PDB file of C-alpha atoms in Angstrom:
ATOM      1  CA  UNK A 107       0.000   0.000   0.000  1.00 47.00           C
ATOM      2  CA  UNK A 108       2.673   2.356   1.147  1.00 43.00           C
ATOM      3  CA  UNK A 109       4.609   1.852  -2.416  1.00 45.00           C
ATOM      4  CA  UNK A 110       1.328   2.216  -4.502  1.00 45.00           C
ATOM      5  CA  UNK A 111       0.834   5.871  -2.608  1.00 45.00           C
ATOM      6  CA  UNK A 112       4.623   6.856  -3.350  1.00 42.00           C
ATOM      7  CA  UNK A 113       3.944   5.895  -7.138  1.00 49.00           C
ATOM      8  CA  UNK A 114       0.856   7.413  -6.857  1.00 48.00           C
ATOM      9  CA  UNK A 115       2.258  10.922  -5.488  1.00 48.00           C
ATOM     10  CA  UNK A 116       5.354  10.282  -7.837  1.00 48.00           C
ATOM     11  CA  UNK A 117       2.937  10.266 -10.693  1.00 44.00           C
ATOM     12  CA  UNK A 118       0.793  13.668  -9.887  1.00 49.00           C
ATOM     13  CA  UNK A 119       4.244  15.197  -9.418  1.00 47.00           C
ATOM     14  CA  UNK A 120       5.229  13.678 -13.063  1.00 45.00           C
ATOM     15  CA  UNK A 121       1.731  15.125 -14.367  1.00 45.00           C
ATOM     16  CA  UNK A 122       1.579  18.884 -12.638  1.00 51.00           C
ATOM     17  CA  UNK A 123       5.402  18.802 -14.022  1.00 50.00           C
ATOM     18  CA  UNK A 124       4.495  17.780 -17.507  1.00 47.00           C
ATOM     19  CA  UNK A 125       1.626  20.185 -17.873  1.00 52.00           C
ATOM     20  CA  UNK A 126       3.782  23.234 -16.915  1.00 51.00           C
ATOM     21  CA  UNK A 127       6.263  22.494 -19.254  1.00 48.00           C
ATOM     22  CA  UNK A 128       3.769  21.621 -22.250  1.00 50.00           C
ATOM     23  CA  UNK A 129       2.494  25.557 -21.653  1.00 51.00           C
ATOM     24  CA  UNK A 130       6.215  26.505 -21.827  1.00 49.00           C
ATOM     25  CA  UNK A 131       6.514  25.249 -25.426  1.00 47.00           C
ATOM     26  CA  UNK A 132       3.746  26.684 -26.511  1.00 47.00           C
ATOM     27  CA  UNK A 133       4.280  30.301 -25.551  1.00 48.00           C
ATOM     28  CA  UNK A 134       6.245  32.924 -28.028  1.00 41.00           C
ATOM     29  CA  UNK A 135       9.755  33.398 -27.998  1.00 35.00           C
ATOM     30  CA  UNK A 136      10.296  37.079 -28.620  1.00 34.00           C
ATOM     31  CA  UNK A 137      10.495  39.790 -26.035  1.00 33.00           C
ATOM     32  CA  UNK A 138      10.071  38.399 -23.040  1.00 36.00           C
ATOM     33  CA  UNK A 139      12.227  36.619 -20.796  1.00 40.00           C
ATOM     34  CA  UNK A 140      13.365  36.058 -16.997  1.00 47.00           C
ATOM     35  CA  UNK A 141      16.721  34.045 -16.407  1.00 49.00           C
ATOM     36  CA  UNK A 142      19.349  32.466 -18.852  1.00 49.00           C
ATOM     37  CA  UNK A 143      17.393  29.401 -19.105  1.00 53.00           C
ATOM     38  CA  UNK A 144      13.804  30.665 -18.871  1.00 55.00           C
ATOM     39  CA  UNK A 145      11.357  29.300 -21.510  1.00 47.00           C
ATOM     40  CA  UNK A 146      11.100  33.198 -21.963  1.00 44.00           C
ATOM     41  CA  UNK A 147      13.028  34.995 -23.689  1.00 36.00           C
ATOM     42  CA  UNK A 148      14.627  37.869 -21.669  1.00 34.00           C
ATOM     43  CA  UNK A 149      16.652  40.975 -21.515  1.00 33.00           C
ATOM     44  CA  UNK A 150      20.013  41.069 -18.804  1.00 35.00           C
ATOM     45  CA  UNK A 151      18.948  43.011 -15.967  1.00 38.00           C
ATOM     46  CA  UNK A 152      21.900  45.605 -14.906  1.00 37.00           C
ATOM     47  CA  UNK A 153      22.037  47.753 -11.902  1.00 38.00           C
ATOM     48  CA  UNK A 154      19.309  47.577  -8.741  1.00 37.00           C
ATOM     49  CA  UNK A 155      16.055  46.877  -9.234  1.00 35.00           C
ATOM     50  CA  UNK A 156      13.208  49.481  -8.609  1.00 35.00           C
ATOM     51  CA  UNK A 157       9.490  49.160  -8.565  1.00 35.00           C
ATOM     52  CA  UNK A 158       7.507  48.833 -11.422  1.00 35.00           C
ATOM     53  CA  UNK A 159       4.001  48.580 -12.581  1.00 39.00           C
ATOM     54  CA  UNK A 160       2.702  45.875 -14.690  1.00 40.00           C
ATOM     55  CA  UNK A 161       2.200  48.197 -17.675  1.00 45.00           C
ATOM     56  CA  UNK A 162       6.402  49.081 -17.832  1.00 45.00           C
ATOM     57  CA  UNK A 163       7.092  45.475 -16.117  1.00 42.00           C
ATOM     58  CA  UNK A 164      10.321  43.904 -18.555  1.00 45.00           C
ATOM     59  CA  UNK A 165      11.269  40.792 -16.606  1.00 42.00           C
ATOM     60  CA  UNK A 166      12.395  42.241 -13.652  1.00 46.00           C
ATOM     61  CA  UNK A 167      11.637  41.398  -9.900  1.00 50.00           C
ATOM     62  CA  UNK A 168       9.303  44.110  -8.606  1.00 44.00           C
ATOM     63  CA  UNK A 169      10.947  45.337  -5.306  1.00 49.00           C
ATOM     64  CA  UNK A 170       9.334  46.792  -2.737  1.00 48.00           C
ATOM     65  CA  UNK A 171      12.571  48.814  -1.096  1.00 52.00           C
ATOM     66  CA  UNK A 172      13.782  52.273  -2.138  1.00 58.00           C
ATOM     67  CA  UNK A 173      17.675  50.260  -2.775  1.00 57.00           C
ATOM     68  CA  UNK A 174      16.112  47.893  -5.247  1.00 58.00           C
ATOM     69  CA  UNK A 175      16.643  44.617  -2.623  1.00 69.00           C
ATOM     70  CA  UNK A 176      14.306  41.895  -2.024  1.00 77.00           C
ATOM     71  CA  UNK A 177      12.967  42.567   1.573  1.00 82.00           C
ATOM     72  CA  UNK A 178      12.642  39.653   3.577  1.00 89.00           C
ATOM     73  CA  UNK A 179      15.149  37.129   2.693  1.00 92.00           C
ATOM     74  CA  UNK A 180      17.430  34.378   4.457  1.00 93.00           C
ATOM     75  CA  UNK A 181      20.248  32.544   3.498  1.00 94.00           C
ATOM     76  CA  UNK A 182      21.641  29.726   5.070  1.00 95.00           C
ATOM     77  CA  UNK A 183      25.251  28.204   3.482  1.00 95.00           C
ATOM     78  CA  UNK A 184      24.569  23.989   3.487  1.00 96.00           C
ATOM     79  CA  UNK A 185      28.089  23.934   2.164  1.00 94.00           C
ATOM     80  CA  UNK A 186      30.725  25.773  -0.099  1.00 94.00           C
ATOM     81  CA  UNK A 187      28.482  26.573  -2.959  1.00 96.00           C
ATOM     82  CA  UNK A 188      25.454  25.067  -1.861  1.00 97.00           C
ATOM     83  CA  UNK A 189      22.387  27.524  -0.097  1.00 97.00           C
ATOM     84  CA  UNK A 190      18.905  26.953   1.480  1.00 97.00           C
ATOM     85  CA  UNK A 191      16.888  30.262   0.917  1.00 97.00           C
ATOM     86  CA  UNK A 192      13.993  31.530   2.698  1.00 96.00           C
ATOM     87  CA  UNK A 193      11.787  34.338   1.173  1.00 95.00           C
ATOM     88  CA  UNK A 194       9.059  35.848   3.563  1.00 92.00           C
ATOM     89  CA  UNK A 195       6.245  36.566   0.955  1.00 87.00           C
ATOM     90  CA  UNK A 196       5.019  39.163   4.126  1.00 83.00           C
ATOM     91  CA  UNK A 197       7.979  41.488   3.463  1.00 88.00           C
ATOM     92  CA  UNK A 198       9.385  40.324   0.000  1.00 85.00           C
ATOM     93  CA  UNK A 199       5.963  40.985  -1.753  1.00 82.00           C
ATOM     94  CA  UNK A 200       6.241  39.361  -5.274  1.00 90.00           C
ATOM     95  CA  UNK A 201       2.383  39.744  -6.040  1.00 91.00           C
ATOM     96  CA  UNK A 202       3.149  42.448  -8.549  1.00 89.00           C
ATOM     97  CA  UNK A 203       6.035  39.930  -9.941  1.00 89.00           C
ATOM     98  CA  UNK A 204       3.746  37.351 -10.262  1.00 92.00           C
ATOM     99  CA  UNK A 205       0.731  39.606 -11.670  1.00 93.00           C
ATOM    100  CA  UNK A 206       2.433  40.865 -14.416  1.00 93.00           C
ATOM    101  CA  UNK A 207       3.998  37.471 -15.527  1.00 94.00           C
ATOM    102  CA  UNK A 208       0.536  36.174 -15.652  1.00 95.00           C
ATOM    103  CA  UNK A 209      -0.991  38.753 -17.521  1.00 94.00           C
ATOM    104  CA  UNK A 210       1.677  38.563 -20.590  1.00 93.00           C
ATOM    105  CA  UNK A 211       0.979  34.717 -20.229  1.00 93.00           C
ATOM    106  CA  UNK A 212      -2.588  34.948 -20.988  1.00 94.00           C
ATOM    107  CA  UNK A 213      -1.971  38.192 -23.234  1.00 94.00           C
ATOM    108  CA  UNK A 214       0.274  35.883 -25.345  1.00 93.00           C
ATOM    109  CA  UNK A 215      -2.302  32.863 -25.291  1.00 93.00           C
ATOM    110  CA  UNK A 216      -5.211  35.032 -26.764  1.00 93.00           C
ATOM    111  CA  UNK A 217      -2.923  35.577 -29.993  1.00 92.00           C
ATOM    112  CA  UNK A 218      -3.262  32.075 -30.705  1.00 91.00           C
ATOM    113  CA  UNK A 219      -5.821  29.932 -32.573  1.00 89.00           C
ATOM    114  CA  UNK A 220      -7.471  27.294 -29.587  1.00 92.00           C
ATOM    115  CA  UNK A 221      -9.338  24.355 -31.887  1.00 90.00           C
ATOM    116  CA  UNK A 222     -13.350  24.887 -30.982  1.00 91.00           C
ATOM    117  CA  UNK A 223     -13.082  27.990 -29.420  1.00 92.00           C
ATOM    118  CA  UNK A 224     -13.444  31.844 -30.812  1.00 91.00           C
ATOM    119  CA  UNK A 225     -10.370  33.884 -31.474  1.00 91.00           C
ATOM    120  CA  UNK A 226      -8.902  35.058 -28.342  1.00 91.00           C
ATOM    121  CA  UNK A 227     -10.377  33.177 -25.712  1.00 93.00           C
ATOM    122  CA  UNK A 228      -8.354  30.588 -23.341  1.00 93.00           C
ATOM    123  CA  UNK A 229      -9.903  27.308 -22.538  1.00 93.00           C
ATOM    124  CA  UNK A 230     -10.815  27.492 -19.210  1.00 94.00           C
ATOM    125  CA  UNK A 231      -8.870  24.041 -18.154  1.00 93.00           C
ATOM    126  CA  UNK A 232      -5.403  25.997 -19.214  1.00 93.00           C
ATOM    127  CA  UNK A 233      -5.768  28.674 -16.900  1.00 94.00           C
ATOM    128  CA  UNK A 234      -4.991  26.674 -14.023  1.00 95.00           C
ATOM    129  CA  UNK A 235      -1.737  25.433 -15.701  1.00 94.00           C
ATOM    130  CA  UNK A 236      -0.325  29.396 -16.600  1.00 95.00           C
ATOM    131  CA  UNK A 237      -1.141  29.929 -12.765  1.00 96.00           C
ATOM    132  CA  UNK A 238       1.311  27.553 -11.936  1.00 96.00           C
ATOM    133  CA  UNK A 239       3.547  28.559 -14.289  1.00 95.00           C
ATOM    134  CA  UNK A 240       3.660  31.839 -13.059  1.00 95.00           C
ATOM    135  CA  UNK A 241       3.992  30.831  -9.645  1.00 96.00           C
ATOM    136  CA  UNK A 242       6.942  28.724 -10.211  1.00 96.00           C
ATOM    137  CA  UNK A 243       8.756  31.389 -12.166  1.00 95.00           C
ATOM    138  CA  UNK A 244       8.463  33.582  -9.321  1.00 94.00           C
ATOM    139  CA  UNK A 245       9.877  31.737  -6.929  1.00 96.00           C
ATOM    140  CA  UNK A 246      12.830  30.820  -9.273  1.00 96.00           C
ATOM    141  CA  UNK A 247      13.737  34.121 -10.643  1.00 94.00           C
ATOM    142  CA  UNK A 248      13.458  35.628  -6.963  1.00 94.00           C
ATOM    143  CA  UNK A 249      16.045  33.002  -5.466  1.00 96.00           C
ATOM    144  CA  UNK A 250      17.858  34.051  -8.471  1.00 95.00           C
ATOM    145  CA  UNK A 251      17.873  37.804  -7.854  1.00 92.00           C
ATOM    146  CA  UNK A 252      17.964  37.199  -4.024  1.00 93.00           C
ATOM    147  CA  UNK A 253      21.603  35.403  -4.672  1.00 95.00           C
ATOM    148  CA  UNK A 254      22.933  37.758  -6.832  1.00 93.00           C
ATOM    149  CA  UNK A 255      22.678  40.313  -4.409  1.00 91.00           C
ATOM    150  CA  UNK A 256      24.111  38.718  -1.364  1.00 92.00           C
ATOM    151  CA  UNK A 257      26.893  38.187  -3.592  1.00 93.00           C
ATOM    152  CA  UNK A 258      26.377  34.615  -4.884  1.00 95.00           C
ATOM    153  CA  UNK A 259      26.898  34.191  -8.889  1.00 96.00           C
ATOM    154  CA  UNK A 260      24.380  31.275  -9.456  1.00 97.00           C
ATOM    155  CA  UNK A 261      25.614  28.078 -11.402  1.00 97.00           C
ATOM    156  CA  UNK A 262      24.765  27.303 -14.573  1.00 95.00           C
ATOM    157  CA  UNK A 263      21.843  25.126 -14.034  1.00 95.00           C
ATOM    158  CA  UNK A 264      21.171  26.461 -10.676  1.00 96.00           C
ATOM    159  CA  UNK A 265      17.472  27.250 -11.516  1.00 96.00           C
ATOM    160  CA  UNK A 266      16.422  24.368 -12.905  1.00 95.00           C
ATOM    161  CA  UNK A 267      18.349  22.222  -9.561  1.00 96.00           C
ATOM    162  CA  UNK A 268      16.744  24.418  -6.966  1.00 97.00           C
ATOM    163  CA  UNK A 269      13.730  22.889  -5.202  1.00 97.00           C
ATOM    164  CA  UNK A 270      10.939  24.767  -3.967  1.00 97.00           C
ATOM    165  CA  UNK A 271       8.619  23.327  -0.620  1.00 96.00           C
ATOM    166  CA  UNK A 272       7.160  24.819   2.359  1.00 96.00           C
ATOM    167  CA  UNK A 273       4.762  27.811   0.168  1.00 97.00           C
ATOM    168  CA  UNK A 274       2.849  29.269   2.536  1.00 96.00           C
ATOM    169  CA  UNK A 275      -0.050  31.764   1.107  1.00 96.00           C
ATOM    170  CA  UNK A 276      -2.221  34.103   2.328  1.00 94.00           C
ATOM    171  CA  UNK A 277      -5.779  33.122   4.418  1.00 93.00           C
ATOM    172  CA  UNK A 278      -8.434  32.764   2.115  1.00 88.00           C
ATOM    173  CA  UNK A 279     -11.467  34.532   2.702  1.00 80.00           C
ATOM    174  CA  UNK A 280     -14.062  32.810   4.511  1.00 71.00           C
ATOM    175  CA  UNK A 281     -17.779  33.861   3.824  1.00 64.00           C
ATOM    176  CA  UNK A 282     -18.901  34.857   7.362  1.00 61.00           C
ATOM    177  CA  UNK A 283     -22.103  33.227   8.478  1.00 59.00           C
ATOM    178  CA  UNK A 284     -25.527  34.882   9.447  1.00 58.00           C
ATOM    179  CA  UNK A 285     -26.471  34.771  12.910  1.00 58.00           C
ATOM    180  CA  UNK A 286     -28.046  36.632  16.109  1.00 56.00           C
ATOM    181  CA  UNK A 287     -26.673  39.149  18.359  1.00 60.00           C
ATOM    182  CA  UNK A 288     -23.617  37.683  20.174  1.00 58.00           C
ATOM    183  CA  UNK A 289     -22.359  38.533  23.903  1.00 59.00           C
ATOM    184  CA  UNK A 290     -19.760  41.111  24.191  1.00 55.00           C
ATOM    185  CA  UNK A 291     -17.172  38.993  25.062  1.00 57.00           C
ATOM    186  CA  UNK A 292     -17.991  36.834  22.307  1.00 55.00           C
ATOM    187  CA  UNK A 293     -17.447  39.704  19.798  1.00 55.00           C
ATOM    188  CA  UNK A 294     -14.207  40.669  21.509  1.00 55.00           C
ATOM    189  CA  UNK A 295     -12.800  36.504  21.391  1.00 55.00           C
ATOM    190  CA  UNK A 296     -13.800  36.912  17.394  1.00 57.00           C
ATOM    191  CA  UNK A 297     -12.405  40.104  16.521  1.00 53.00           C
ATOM    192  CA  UNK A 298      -8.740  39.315  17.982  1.00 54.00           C
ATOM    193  CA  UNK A 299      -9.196  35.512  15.567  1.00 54.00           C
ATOM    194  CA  UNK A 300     -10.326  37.653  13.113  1.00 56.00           C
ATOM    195  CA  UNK A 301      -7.449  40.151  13.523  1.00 63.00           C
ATOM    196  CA  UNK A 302      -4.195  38.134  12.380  1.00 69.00           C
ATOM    197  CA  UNK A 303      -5.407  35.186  10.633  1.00 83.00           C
ATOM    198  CA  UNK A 304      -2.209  32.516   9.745  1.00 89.00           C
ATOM    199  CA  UNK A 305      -1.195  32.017   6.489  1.00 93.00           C
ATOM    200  CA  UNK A 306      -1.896  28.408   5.300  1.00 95.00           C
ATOM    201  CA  UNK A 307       1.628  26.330   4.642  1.00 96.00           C
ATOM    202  CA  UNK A 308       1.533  23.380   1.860  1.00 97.00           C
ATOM    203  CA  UNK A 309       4.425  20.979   0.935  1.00 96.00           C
ATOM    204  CA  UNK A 310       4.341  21.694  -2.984  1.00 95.00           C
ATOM    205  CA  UNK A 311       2.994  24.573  -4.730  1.00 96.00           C
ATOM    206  CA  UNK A 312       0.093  22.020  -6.548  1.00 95.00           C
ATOM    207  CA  UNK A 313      -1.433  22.035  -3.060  1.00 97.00           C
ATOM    208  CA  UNK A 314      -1.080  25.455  -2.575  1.00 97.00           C
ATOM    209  CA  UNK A 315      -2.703  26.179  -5.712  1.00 96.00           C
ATOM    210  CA  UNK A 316      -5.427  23.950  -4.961  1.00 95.00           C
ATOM    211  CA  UNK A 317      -6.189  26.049  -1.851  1.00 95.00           C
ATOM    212  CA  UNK A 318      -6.566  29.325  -3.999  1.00 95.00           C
ATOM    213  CA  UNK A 319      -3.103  31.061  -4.751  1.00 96.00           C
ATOM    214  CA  UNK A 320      -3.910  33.516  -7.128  1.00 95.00           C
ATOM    215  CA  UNK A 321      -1.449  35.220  -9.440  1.00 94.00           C
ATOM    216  CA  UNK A 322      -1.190  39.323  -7.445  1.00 93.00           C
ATOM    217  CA  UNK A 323      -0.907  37.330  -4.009  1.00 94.00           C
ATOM    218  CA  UNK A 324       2.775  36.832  -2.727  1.00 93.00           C
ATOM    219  CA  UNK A 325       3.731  33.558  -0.876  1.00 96.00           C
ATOM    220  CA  UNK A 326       6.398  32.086   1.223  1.00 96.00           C
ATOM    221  CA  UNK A 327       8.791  29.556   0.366  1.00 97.00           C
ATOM    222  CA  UNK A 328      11.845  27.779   1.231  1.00 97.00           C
ATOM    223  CA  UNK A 329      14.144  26.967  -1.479  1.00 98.00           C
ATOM    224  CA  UNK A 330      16.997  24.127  -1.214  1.00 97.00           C
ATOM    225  CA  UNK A 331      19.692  23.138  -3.304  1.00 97.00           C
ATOM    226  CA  UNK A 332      20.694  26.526  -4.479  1.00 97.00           C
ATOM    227  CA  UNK A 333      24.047  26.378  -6.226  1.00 97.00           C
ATOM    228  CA  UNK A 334      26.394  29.548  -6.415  1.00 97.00           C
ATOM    229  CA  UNK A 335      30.176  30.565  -5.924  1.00 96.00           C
ATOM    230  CA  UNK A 336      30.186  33.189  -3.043  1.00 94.00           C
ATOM    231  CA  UNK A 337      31.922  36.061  -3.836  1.00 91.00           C
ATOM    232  CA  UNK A 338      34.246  38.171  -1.817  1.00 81.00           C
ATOM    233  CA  UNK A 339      32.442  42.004  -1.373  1.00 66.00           C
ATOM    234  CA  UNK A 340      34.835  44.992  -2.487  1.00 55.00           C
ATOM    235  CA  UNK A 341      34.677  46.184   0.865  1.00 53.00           C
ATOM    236  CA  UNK A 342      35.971  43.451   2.726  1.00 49.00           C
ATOM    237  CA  UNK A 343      38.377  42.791  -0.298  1.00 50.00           C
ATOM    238  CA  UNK A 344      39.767  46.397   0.229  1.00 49.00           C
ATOM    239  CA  UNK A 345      39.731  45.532   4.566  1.00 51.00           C
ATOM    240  CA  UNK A 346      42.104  42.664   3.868  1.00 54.00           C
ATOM    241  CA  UNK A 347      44.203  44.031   1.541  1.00 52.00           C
ATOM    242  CA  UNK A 348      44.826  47.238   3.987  1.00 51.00           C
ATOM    243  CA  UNK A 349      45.422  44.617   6.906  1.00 55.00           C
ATOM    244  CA  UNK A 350      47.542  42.607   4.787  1.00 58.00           C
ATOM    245  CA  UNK A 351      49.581  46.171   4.285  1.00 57.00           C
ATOM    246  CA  UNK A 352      49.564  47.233   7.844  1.00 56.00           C
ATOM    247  CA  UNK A 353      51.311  43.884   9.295  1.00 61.00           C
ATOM    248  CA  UNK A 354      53.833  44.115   6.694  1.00 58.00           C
TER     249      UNK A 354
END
């Protein structure tokens, strides 16, 4: 039993996989890309990144600090060139990222010719497919962007080696219910639940798409197996080199 449920999960994986890249090789190749081996195509970033709305947006990682950073991130070394990453969807806030990659997914899709339905309309079963798409290029090109600027130049494959777990997404909205008058303490027991409801954590990002994620939300996530060479910053280059001086 416990080896049919493994094959079982093994082949959902295999499926939710498949679909996203199946949507991938369908999309255009011209002006528009995220990392060196994106299914988009994409123009190098240079410099620090700066907000942007989704009407401008060019690939970038919308930031929400005045230096261009990614706000709420953690990185923990699991060896020399080997990182776990942590990105607080609370402070990093990649719903305009995310947003704006889903809108020139589906603006792309209506240019093209769907077999039994009217020009420029999506079948409703794909949608669900460029959600997750646009999820999972979020969370790449973020770990990305987050290691170039703690100083880590990512490997060559180091986006497609990465793995994502542990998305955590906003509360959903829950439709409150009818009833009499309550009891003052009652109201004051519901209001502080109501105040600071906990985001919902899921293992994969299929689950947490199945509980709602919408592309314009931000998430959480943990990312393992992130592959970079740390590089030494100028500053503490230039601190060296004047210690190195000053015991000679």
């Amino acid at each position: 039993k416990i080896s049919t449920m493994v094959n079982k999960k093994k082949f959902e994986h295999l499926i939710f996989s498949t679909g996203i890249l199946l949507i991938a090789s369908t999309l255009p190749t011209s002006g528009f890309q995220l990392g060196s081996n994106s299914p988009f195509k994409v123009t190098k970033r240079s410099g620090p990144l700066t907000p942007l709305s989704t009407d401008e947006w060019a690939g970038e990682v919308a930031s929400n600090t005045e230096d261009g950073r990614i706000r709420g991130c953690m990185i923990s070394p699991d060896g020399e060139t080997e990182f776990t990453i942590r990105i607080d969807g609370e402070e990093a806030d990649l719903g305009k990222f995310g947003v704006a990659i889903y809108r020139k997914l589906t603006s792309d899709a209506k240019r093209q010719q769907f077999q039994g339905f009217r020009p420029g309309t999506i079948p409703p079963h794909l949608l669900p497919t460029y959600k997750a798409f646009a999820m999972d290029e979020v969370a790449r090109e973020a770990i990305l962007e987050a290691m170039q600027q703690n100083n880590i130049r990512p490997f060559e494959n180091a986006r497609e080696e990465m793995e994502i777990k542990e998305i955590s997404i906003p509360p959903r909205k829950s439709k409150k219910k009818k009833g009499g008058k309550k009891k003052k303490g009652a109201a004051i027991i519901e209001a502080e639940e109501d105040a600071a409801p906990a985001w919902l954590t899921f293992d994969t990002m299929k689950e947490a798409l199945k509980a709602g994620w919408e592309p314009g939300e931000s998430f959480s996530f943990v990312a393992t197996s992130c592959r970079g060479q740390k590089l030494k910053d100028i500053d503490t280059e230039a601190s060296e080199s004047l210690a190195a001086l000053k015991n000679e």
